[in-house]
Amino acid sequence: MPLLVLGQGRDLDSERGVECPGDLPAPSDPDLVARARAAKAALGDSVFVLGHHYQRDEVIEFADVTGDSFKLAQQAAARPDAPHIVFCGVHFMAESADILTSADQTVILPDLAAGCSMADMAGIAQVEDAWDDLVEMLGDDVAALIRPVTYMNSSAAIKGFTGRHGGTICTSSNAKTALQWAFDETGGLDAGGKVLFLPDQHLGRNTAVRDLGLSLADCVVWDPHKPHGGVTREQLQAARMILWRGHCSVHGRFAVEAVEQARREIPGVKVIVHPECRYEVCELADEIGSTERIIRTIGAAPAGTSWVVGTELNLVNRLRQMFPEQTIAFLEKNVCYCSTMNRIDLPHLVWALESLVDGRVVNPIRVDPDVAHWGRVALDQMLALPGETSKD
Ligand code: 13P
Ligand code: SF4
């Protein structure tokens, strides 16, 4: 039966939310769980549900696979037989899945308003302007001198820019390898090459300094709201890492004082944080890792270990359920859920699944073919990085 496709997708250069078309089931409907089960059973192998670790428990329950962004990208690429992929995550993840799947597969985001404030901090026009400025300030050989390394948390348009300029995508689990690759492409770490790191300054700085041994002085921050990024020619010439001025509005709120307080109040506590946290916070942590790595590290620790965790609250709450033999606390009492991850709730999932059962595709994510081509070049480069698995 041909499927009716509803929803216009979203502006390619924006992660901002839009309304979902159609009627959603009421959150108070006592049959939501049964409805989700029935719809999933009716759809069988024709649908594959991916769930990011920051999703609500009520949604994770229906995920065929859960993971960090790297693992979910791999999983999307590895499901060519599923006509429909329902992505329970945020918009940039669904876009990446669309880029990595074939033209006859459809990726569905149950709520189009599930964006990412960090991804919104790098618009394609700003990034193109920045590149023009870099050419003006550093000369025409900028293409040989600089590789863009773009965090997965970015719009498809920025991924396309990255592919066109010979760069790679990275996630929090492979940023070190991606940076090493990029410096090798410009002649090796000691040859004076540079990386333009988009859009998360913290992941870029943490990886460059902590993993590659660069210094804080090797990093400059490019502010797209200032002329020439607010950076002088001399600063740019000396820099090895040009960090886009973006950050995560959730992880950016974890503070040094919270780590110090945890160490004061919980004897022997281990602090584990996501690398989107600020450099000063990561410096004080015992462990740093992607969501997948956080889960693995706590799971592998001896029973009775005390942890404070600096990442999104849905995952921290789930860690408590997964590992009752550990004592697990949230690093910062004043930090809340990622509001956009939380947009995907059971009513939206039920709506997306039941619509499929009725022959309607709601909220398809479709990336422009030219953007998708170059985005795929950059994503394939990431998937080809040496030794990459979802295990880190
Ligand atoms: P992970 O790749 O570690 O799952 O992180 C994704 C993300 O959005 C963190 O804020
Ligand atoms: Fe984006 Fe931060 Fe939410 Fe991750 S936690 S999806 S980076 S806003």
Coordinates of C-alpha atoms and ligand atoms in Angstrom, one line a residue:
M1 CA 0.0 0.0 0.0
P2 CA 1.5 3.4 -0.9
L3 CA 2.1 5.5 2.2
L4 CA 0.8 9.0 2.6
V5 CA 3.6 11.3 3.7
L6 CA 2.7 14.1 6.1
G7 CA 4.8 17.0 7.5
Q8 CA 7.2 19.2 5.7
G9 CA 10.4 18.3 7.6
R10 CA 12.3 21.3 8.8
D11 CA 14.3 24.2 7.5
L12 CA 17.7 22.7 6.8
D13 CA 19.6 25.5 8.4
S14 CA 17.7 25.5 11.6
E15 CA 17.3 23.2 14.6
R16 CA 14.4 25.3 15.8
G17 CA 11.2 23.6 16.7
V18 CA 8.0 23.5 14.7
E19 CA 4.5 22.2 15.5
C20 CA 3.6 18.6 14.8
P21 CA 0.7 18.2 12.4
G22 CA -2.2 15.9 13.4
D23 CA -3.8 14.8 16.7
L24 CA -1.7 13.4 19.4
P25 CA -3.1 10.9 21.9
A26 CA -3.7 12.4 25.3
P27 CA -0.8 11.9 27.8
S28 CA -3.4 10.7 30.3
D29 CA -4.6 7.9 28.0
P30 CA -4.2 4.8 30.2
D31 CA -3.9 2.6 27.1
L32 CA -0.8 4.3 25.7
V33 CA 1.6 1.5 26.5
A34 CA -0.8 -1.1 25.1
R35 CA -1.3 1.0 22.0
A36 CA 2.5 1.3 21.4
R37 CA 2.9 -2.4 21.9
A38 CA 0.1 -3.2 19.5
A39 CA 1.3 -0.8 16.8
K40 CA 4.9 -2.1 17.0
A41 CA 3.7 -5.7 16.8
A42 CA 1.5 -4.8 13.8
L43 CA 4.5 -3.1 12.0
G44 CA 6.9 -6.0 12.7
D45 CA 10.2 -5.7 10.8
S46 CA 9.0 -2.8 8.8
V47 CA 9.9 -0.4 11.5
F48 CA 13.1 -0.1 13.5
V49 CA 13.1 2.1 16.6
L50 CA 16.4 3.8 17.7
G51 CA 16.6 5.4 21.2
H52 CA 19.2 7.7 22.5
H53 CA 20.3 7.3 26.1
Y54 CA 18.8 10.7 27.0
Q55 CA 15.3 9.6 26.1
R56 CA 12.5 9.1 28.6
D57 CA 12.1 5.6 30.1
E58 CA 8.6 5.4 28.6
V59 CA 10.2 5.8 25.1
I60 CA 13.3 3.7 25.7
E61 CA 11.0 0.8 26.5
F62 CA 10.1 0.6 22.8
A63 CA 13.5 1.1 21.4
D64 CA 15.0 -1.9 19.4
V65 CA 18.4 -0.4 20.0
T66 CA 19.7 2.2 22.5
G67 CA 23.0 4.0 22.2
D68 CA 25.1 7.1 22.0
S69 CA 25.1 9.1 18.9
F70 CA 27.9 7.1 17.3
K71 CA 26.3 3.7 17.9
L72 CA 22.9 5.0 16.7
A73 CA 24.5 6.3 13.5
Q74 CA 26.1 2.9 12.9
Q75 CA 22.9 1.1 13.7
A76 CA 20.9 3.3 11.2
A77 CA 23.4 2.5 8.5
A78 CA 23.2 -1.2 9.3
R79 CA 19.5 -1.5 8.8
P80 CA 18.9 -1.4 5.0
D81 CA 16.0 -3.8 5.3
A82 CA 13.9 -1.6 7.5
P83 CA 11.6 0.7 5.4
H84 CA 11.0 2.9 8.4
I85 CA 13.3 4.1 11.1
V86 CA 11.7 5.9 14.0
F87 CA 14.4 8.0 15.7
C88 CA 13.8 8.7 19.3
G89 CA 16.4 11.4 19.8
V90 CA 16.9 14.8 18.4
H91 CA 16.8 16.4 14.9
F92 CA 20.5 16.2 14.0
M93 CA 20.5 12.5 14.9
A94 CA 17.5 11.8 12.6
E95 CA 19.1 13.9 9.8
S96 CA 22.3 11.9 10.1
A97 CA 20.3 8.6 10.0
D98 CA 18.5 9.9 6.8
I99 CA 21.9 10.7 5.2
L100 CA 23.2 7.2 6.1
T101 CA 20.1 5.3 4.9
S102 CA 19.0 4.6 1.4
A103 CA 16.5 6.7 -0.6
D104 CA 13.7 4.2 -0.2
Q105 CA 14.0 4.2 3.6
T106 CA 12.2 6.9 5.7
V107 CA 13.5 8.3 9.0
I108 CA 10.8 9.6 11.3
L109 CA 11.3 12.0 14.2
P110 CA 8.2 11.7 16.4
D111 CA 8.3 15.4 17.4
L112 CA 9.9 17.9 15.0
A113 CA 10.5 20.3 17.8
A114 CA 13.1 17.9 19.3
G115 CA 16.1 20.0 18.2
C116 CA 19.4 20.8 19.9
S117 CA 20.4 24.2 21.2
M118 CA 24.1 23.5 20.6
A119 CA 23.4 22.6 16.9
D120 CA 21.5 25.8 16.6
M121 CA 24.6 27.8 17.6
A122 CA 26.2 27.2 14.2
G123 CA 24.1 28.3 11.2
I124 CA 25.4 27.5 7.7
A125 CA 25.6 31.1 6.6
Q126 CA 27.7 31.9 9.7
V127 CA 30.0 29.0 9.0
E128 CA 30.4 29.9 5.3
D129 CA 31.2 33.5 6.4
A130 CA 33.8 32.3 8.9
W131 CA 35.5 30.2 6.2
D132 CA 35.7 33.2 3.9
D133 CA 37.2 35.2 6.8
L134 CA 39.8 32.4 7.4
V135 CA 40.8 32.5 3.7
E136 CA 41.1 36.3 3.9
M137 CA 43.2 36.1 7.1
L138 CA 45.3 33.1 6.4
G139 CA 45.6 33.1 2.6
D140 CA 44.4 30.9 -0.2
D141 CA 46.2 27.8 1.1
V142 CA 43.7 27.6 3.9
A143 CA 42.3 24.4 2.4
A144 CA 45.7 22.6 2.9
L145 CA 46.1 24.2 6.3
I146 CA 42.8 23.6 8.0
R147 CA 40.5 20.6 8.3
P148 CA 37.0 21.1 9.7
V149 CA 36.1 18.5 12.4
T150 CA 32.4 18.8 13.2
Y151 CA 30.6 17.3 16.1
M152 CA 27.6 15.1 15.3
N153 CA 25.5 17.7 17.1
S154 CA 25.2 20.0 14.1
S155 CA 22.7 20.5 11.2
A156 CA 23.0 18.5 8.0
A157 CA 24.1 21.7 6.3
I158 CA 27.1 22.0 8.5
K159 CA 27.9 18.3 7.9
G160 CA 27.7 19.1 4.2
F161 CA 30.1 22.0 4.6
T162 CA 32.5 19.6 6.4
G163 CA 32.4 17.1 3.6
R164 CA 33.0 19.8 1.0
H165 CA 36.0 21.0 2.8
G166 CA 37.7 17.6 3.3
G167 CA 36.8 17.2 7.0
T168 CA 35.2 14.6 9.2
I169 CA 32.3 14.3 11.6
C170 CA 33.1 13.1 15.2
T171 CA 31.1 12.1 18.2
S172 CA 32.0 12.3 21.9
S173 CA 33.3 8.7 21.5
N174 CA 35.7 9.2 18.7
A175 CA 36.8 12.9 18.9
K176 CA 40.4 12.0 19.7
T177 CA 40.8 9.8 16.7
A178 CA 39.0 12.3 14.5
L179 CA 41.3 15.1 15.6
Q180 CA 44.4 12.9 15.1
W181 CA 43.2 12.1 11.6
A182 CA 42.6 15.8 10.9
F183 CA 46.1 16.9 12.0
D184 CA 47.6 14.0 10.0
E185 CA 45.8 15.3 6.9
T186 CA 47.5 18.6 7.4
G187 CA 51.0 17.0 7.7
G188 CA 51.0 15.8 11.3
L189 CA 50.5 17.4 14.7
D190 CA 53.9 19.2 14.6
A191 CA 53.5 20.5 11.0
G192 CA 51.5 23.6 12.0
G193 CA 48.1 22.5 10.6
K194 CA 44.9 23.6 12.2
V195 CA 41.4 22.3 13.0
L196 CA 38.2 24.3 12.8
F197 CA 36.1 22.5 15.4
L198 CA 32.3 23.0 15.2
P199 CA 30.1 23.7 17.1
D200 CA 31.0 22.6 20.6
Q201 CA 34.0 24.5 22.0
H202 CA 34.2 22.3 25.1
L203 CA 34.4 19.0 23.4
G204 CA 37.0 20.5 21.0
R205 CA 39.1 22.0 23.8
N206 CA 38.8 18.9 26.1
T207 CA 39.9 16.6 23.4
A208 CA 42.8 18.8 22.1
V209 CA 44.3 19.5 25.5
R210 CA 43.5 16.3 27.4
D211 CA 43.9 13.7 24.7
L212 CA 46.3 15.3 22.1
G213 CA 48.5 17.2 24.5
L214 CA 47.9 20.6 22.9
S215 CA 47.9 23.6 25.4
L216 CA 45.0 25.9 26.2
A217 CA 47.1 28.6 24.4
D218 CA 46.9 26.5 21.2
C219 CA 43.1 27.1 21.2
V220 CA 41.2 30.2 20.0
V221 CA 37.5 30.7 20.2
W222 CA 35.8 31.9 17.1
D223 CA 32.7 34.0 18.0
P224 CA 30.4 34.2 14.9
H225 CA 28.8 37.3 16.3
K226 CA 32.0 39.3 16.2
P227 CA 33.9 40.7 13.1
H228 CA 36.6 38.1 12.1
G229 CA 35.3 35.9 14.9
G230 CA 36.9 38.3 17.4
V231 CA 40.3 36.8 16.6
T232 CA 43.3 38.6 15.3
R233 CA 45.4 37.4 12.4
E234 CA 48.3 36.8 14.8
Q235 CA 46.2 34.7 17.1
L236 CA 44.9 32.7 14.2
Q237 CA 48.3 32.1 12.8
A238 CA 49.5 30.8 16.2
A239 CA 46.4 28.7 16.9
R240 CA 46.1 25.0 16.3
M241 CA 42.5 24.6 17.3
I242 CA 39.9 27.2 16.1
L243 CA 36.9 26.4 18.4
W244 CA 33.5 27.5 17.3
R245 CA 31.7 29.4 20.2
G246 CA 29.0 26.9 20.8
H247 CA 28.1 24.8 23.9
C248 CA 25.5 22.5 25.3
S249 CA 22.9 24.4 27.5
V250 CA 22.6 21.3 29.7
H251 CA 26.3 20.3 30.2
G252 CA 27.5 23.9 30.2
R253 CA 25.8 24.3 33.6
F254 CA 27.8 21.8 35.5
A255 CA 30.2 23.8 37.7
V256 CA 33.5 23.2 39.4
E257 CA 31.8 23.9 42.8
A258 CA 29.5 21.0 42.3
V259 CA 32.5 18.6 41.9
E260 CA 34.2 20.1 44.9
Q261 CA 31.0 19.8 47.0
A262 CA 30.5 16.1 45.9
R263 CA 34.1 15.3 46.9
R264 CA 33.5 17.0 50.3
E265 CA 30.2 15.3 51.0
I266 CA 30.7 11.8 49.6
P267 CA 33.9 10.0 50.8
G268 CA 35.7 8.2 48.0
V269 CA 33.2 9.4 45.3
K270 CA 34.1 9.0 41.6
V271 CA 33.1 11.8 39.4
I272 CA 32.2 11.0 35.8
V273 CA 31.2 13.6 33.2
H274 CA 30.4 14.0 29.5
P275 CA 33.0 15.8 27.5
E276 CA 30.5 18.5 26.6
C277 CA 31.2 19.8 30.1
R278 CA 33.5 22.8 30.6
Y279 CA 37.3 22.1 30.6
E280 CA 37.6 23.1 34.3
V281 CA 35.0 20.5 35.3
C282 CA 36.5 17.8 33.1
E283 CA 39.9 18.5 34.7
L284 CA 38.4 17.7 38.2
A285 CA 36.6 14.5 37.0
D286 CA 37.9 11.0 37.5
E287 CA 36.4 9.8 34.2
I288 CA 35.1 11.4 31.0
G289 CA 33.1 9.7 28.3
S290 CA 30.2 9.5 25.9
T291 CA 26.9 8.3 27.2
E292 CA 27.7 4.8 26.2
R293 CA 31.0 4.9 28.0
I294 CA 29.5 6.4 31.1
I295 CA 27.1 3.4 31.3
R296 CA 29.9 0.9 30.7
T297 CA 32.3 2.5 33.2
I298 CA 29.8 2.5 36.0
G299 CA 28.6 -1.0 35.1
A300 CA 32.2 -2.3 35.3
A301 CA 33.0 -0.7 38.6
P302 CA 33.1 -2.8 41.8
A303 CA 29.8 -3.0 43.6
G304 CA 29.4 -0.3 46.3
T305 CA 31.2 2.4 44.3
S306 CA 29.8 5.9 44.8
W307 CA 29.4 8.0 41.6
V308 CA 28.3 11.5 40.8
V309 CA 27.4 11.8 37.2
G310 CA 27.6 15.0 35.0
T311 CA 25.3 14.3 32.2
E312 CA 21.6 14.5 31.3
L313 CA 19.1 13.6 34.0
N314 CA 17.1 10.8 32.2
L315 CA 20.3 8.8 31.8
V316 CA 21.4 9.4 35.4
N317 CA 18.0 8.2 36.7
R318 CA 18.3 5.2 34.5
L319 CA 21.8 4.4 35.7
R320 CA 20.3 4.2 39.2
Q321 CA 17.8 1.6 38.0
M322 CA 20.4 -0.3 36.0
F323 CA 23.1 -0.5 38.7
P324 CA 21.3 -0.6 42.1
E325 CA 24.6 -2.1 43.6
Q326 CA 26.2 1.4 43.0
T327 CA 25.4 4.7 44.7
I328 CA 24.7 7.2 42.0
A329 CA 24.0 10.9 42.3
F330 CA 23.4 13.7 39.9
L331 CA 26.3 16.2 39.8
E332 CA 24.3 19.4 39.9
K333 CA 20.9 19.8 41.6
N334 CA 20.0 22.8 39.5
V335 CA 20.5 21.2 36.1
C336 CA 17.4 19.8 34.5
Y337 CA 16.5 17.4 31.7
C338 CA 17.5 18.2 28.1
S339 CA 14.1 19.8 27.2
T340 CA 14.4 18.9 23.5
M341 CA 15.3 15.3 24.1
N342 CA 12.3 15.2 26.4
R343 CA 10.0 16.3 23.6
I344 CA 9.8 12.7 22.4
D345 CA 7.2 11.3 24.8
L346 CA 4.9 8.3 24.6
P347 CA 2.0 10.1 22.9
H348 CA 4.3 11.2 20.1
L349 CA 5.8 7.8 19.7
V350 CA 2.3 6.2 19.6
W351 CA 1.2 8.8 17.1
A352 CA 4.1 8.0 14.8
L353 CA 3.7 4.3 15.1
E354 CA -0.1 4.2 14.7
S355 CA 0.1 6.5 11.7
L356 CA 2.4 4.0 10.1
V357 CA 0.0 1.3 10.8
D358 CA -2.7 3.4 9.1
G359 CA -0.4 3.9 6.0
R360 CA 0.7 7.5 6.9
V361 CA 4.3 8.6 7.4
V362 CA 4.3 11.6 9.8
N363 CA 7.3 13.8 10.4
P364 CA 9.7 12.3 7.8
I365 CA 13.2 13.8 7.9
R366 CA 14.5 14.5 4.4
V367 CA 17.8 16.1 3.8
D368 CA 18.4 18.0 0.6
P369 CA 20.2 15.6 -1.8
D370 CA 23.3 17.8 -2.4
V371 CA 23.7 18.5 1.3
A372 CA 23.1 14.8 2.0
H373 CA 25.8 13.8 -0.6
W374 CA 28.5 16.0 1.1
G375 CA 27.2 15.2 4.6
R376 CA 27.6 11.5 3.7
V377 CA 31.2 12.1 2.6
A378 CA 31.9 13.5 6.1
L379 CA 30.0 10.9 8.0
D380 CA 31.6 8.1 6.0
Q381 CA 35.0 9.6 6.9
M382 CA 34.0 9.3 10.5
L383 CA 32.8 5.7 10.2
A384 CA 36.1 4.8 8.5
L385 CA 38.3 6.3 11.2
P386 CA 40.8 3.6 12.4
G387 CA 39.6 1.3 15.2
E388 CA 36.3 3.0 15.7
T389 CA 33.6 1.1 17.4
S390 CA 30.8 2.3 19.6
K391 CA 32.7 1.0 22.7
D392 CA 34.3 4.3 23.8
Ligands
13P1 P1 26.6 11.0 23.1 O1 27.1 10.9 21.7 O2 27.6 10.8 24.1 O3 25.4 10.1 23.2 O4 26.1 12.5 23.3 C1 25.1 13.1 22.5 C2 24.6 14.3 23.1 O5 23.8 15.0 22.6 C3 25.2 14.7 24.4 O6 24.6 15.9 24.8
SF4_2 FE1 21.9 19.1 22.5 FE2 22.8 19.4 25.0 FE3 20.5 18.2 24.5 FE4 22.7 16.9 23.8 S1 22.0 17.5 25.9 S2 20.8 17.1 22.6 S3 24.0 18.7 23.2 S4 21.0 20.4 24.1

